[in-house]
Short mmCIF file of C-alpha atoms and ligand atoms in Angstrom, two decimals:
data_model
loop_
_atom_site.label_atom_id
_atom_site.label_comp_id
_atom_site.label_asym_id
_atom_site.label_seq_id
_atom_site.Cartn_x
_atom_site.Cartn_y
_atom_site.Cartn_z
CA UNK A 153 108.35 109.80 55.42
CA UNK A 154 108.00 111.15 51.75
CA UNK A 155 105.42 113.31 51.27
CA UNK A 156 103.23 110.19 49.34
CA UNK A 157 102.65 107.83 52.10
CA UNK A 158 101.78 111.01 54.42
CA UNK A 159 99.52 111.62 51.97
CA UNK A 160 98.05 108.13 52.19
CA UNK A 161 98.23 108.47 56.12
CA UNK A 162 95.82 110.65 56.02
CA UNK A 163 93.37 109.54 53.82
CA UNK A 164 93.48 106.60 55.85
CA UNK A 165 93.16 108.14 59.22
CA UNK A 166 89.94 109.95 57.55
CA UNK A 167 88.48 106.95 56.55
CA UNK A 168 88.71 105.21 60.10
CA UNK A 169 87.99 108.40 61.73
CA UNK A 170 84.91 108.46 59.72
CA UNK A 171 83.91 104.92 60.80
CA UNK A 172 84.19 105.61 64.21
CA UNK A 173 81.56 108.15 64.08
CA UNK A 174 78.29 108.23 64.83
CA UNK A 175 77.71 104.27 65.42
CA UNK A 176 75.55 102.24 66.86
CA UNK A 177 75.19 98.45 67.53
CA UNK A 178 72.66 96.74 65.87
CA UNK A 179 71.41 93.51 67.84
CA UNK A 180 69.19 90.89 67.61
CA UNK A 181 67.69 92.31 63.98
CA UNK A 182 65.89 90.04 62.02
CA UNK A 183 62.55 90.51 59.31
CA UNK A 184 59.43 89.02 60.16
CA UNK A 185 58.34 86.04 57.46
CA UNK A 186 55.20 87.65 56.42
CA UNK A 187 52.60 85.64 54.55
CA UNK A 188 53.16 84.93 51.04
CA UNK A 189 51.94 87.58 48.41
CA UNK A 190 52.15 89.93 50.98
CA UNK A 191 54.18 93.23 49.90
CA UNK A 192 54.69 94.37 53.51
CA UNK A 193 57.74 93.36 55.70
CA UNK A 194 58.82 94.70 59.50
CA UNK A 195 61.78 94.41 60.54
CA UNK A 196 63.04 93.99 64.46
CA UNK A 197 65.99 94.82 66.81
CA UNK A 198 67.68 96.42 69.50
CA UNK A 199 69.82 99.96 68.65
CA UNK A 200 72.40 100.48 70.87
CA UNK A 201 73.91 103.68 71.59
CA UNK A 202 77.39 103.13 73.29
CA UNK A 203 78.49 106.68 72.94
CA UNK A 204 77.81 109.49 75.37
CA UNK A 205 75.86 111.34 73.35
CA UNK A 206 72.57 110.47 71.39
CA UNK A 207 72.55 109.33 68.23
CA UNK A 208 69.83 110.37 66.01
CA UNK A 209 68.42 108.25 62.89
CA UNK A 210 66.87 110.64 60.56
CA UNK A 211 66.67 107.98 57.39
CA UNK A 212 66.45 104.42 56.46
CA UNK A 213 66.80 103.07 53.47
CA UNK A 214 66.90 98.96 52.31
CA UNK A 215 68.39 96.85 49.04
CA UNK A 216 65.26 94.84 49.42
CA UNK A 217 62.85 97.41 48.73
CA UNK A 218 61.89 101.19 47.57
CA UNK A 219 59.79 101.84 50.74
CA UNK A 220 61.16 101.55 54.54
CA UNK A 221 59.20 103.63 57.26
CA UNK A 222 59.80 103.92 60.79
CA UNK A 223 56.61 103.01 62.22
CA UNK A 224 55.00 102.79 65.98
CA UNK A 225 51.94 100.64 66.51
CA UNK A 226 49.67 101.64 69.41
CA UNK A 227 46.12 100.30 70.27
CA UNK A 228 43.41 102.99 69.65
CA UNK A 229 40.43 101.38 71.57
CA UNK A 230 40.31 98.03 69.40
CA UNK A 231 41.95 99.40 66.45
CA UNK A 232 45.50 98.78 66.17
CA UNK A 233 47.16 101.93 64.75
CA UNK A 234 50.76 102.74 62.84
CA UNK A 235 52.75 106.17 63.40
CA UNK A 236 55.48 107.07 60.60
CA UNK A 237 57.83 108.75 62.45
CA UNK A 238 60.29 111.23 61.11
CA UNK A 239 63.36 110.12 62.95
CA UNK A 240 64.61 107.87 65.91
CA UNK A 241 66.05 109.55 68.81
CA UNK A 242 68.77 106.44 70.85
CA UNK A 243 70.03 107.72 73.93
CA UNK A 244 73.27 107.89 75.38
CA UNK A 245 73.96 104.71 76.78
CA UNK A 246 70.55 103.93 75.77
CA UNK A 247 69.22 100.76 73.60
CA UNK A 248 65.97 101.14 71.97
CA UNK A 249 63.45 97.86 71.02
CA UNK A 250 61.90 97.70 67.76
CA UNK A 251 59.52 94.76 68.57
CA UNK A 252 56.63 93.48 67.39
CA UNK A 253 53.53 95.53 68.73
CA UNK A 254 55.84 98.70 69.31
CA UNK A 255 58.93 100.25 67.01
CA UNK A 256 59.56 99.00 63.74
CA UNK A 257 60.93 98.98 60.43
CA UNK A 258 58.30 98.67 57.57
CA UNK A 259 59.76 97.16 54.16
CA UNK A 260 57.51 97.73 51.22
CA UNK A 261 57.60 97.93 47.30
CA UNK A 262 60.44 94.94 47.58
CA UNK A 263 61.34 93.86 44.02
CA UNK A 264 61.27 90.65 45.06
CA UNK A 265 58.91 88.43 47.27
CA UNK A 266 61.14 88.14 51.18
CA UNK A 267 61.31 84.74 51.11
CA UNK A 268 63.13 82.26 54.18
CA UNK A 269 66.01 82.54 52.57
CA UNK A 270 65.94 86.37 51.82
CA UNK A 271 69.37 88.51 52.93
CA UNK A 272 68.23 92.36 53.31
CA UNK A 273 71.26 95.29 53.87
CA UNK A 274 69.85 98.11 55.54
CA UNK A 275 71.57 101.32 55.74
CA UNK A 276 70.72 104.35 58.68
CA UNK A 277 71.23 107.65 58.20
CA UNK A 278 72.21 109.54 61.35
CA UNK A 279 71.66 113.49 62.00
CA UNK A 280 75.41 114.20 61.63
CA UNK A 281 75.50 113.06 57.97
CA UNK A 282 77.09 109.50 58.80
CA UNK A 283 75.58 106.27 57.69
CA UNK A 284 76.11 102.84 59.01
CA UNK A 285 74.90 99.01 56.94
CA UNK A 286 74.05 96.27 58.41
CA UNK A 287 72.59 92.95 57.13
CA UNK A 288 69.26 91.10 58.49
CA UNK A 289 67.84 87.66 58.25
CA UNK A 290 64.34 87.09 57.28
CA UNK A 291 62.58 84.19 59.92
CA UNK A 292 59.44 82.79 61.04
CA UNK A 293 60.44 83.76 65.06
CA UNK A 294 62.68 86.41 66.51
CA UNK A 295 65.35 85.82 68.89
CU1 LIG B 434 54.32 99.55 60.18
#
């Protein structure tokens, strides 16, 4: 092997190496339709954590829009209440539910109006400096 396609080896050993890391699977994620002229979208799904050690989401970011928080709604008495959270902790093993009244993704400042038809790419950011895309569906109903 000349010392070339070694080189290219390893580059590509790197670049699978780095896909491998850090991963989680993304299920069942899809945007809620919200109602029109509303700049606010949340976004749903299940994170699973395959690996045997936790995987920690420390940023989010979307094509859609220039806003994306990780929120938590709880009730406080009869107000219904959001928490920004700083980061996501999934388990080992572990699948977490963002789901309406609970975890979710909030989408706002999108330069365009999420319409039915509306593709969004979001991208996490995990602890150990790796990032993972994946693409969501915007519908009236979740899965
Ligand atoms: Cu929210």
């Amino acid at each position: 092997m000349n010392y070339y396609i070694k080189f290219f080896a390893c580059v590509l050993l790197a670049m699978l190496a780095g896909h491998s890391v850090a991963q989680v699977q993304v299920e069942n994620a899809w945007i809620q339709l919200a109602p029109p002229a509303t700049a606010v979208n949340a976004a749903y799904m299940t994170i699973h954590n395959p690996q045997l050690r936790e995987q920690i989401i420390v940023g989010v970011s979307a094509d859609c829009c220039a806003g994306v928080m990780l929120h938590k709604t709880h009730r406080e008495g009869d107000k219904v209440v959001m928490d920004h959270l700083e980061s996501l902790v999934v388990p080992a093993q572990a699948r977490v539910q963002l789901a309406p009244g609970g975890l979710h993704l909030m989408l706002t400042e999108a330069q365009e109006e999420l319409t039915l038809d509306s593709k969004v790419k979001i991208t996490f950011s995990f602890g150990d400096g790796s990032t993972q895309e994946f693409d969501l569906d915007v519908k009236q109903t979740g899965p």
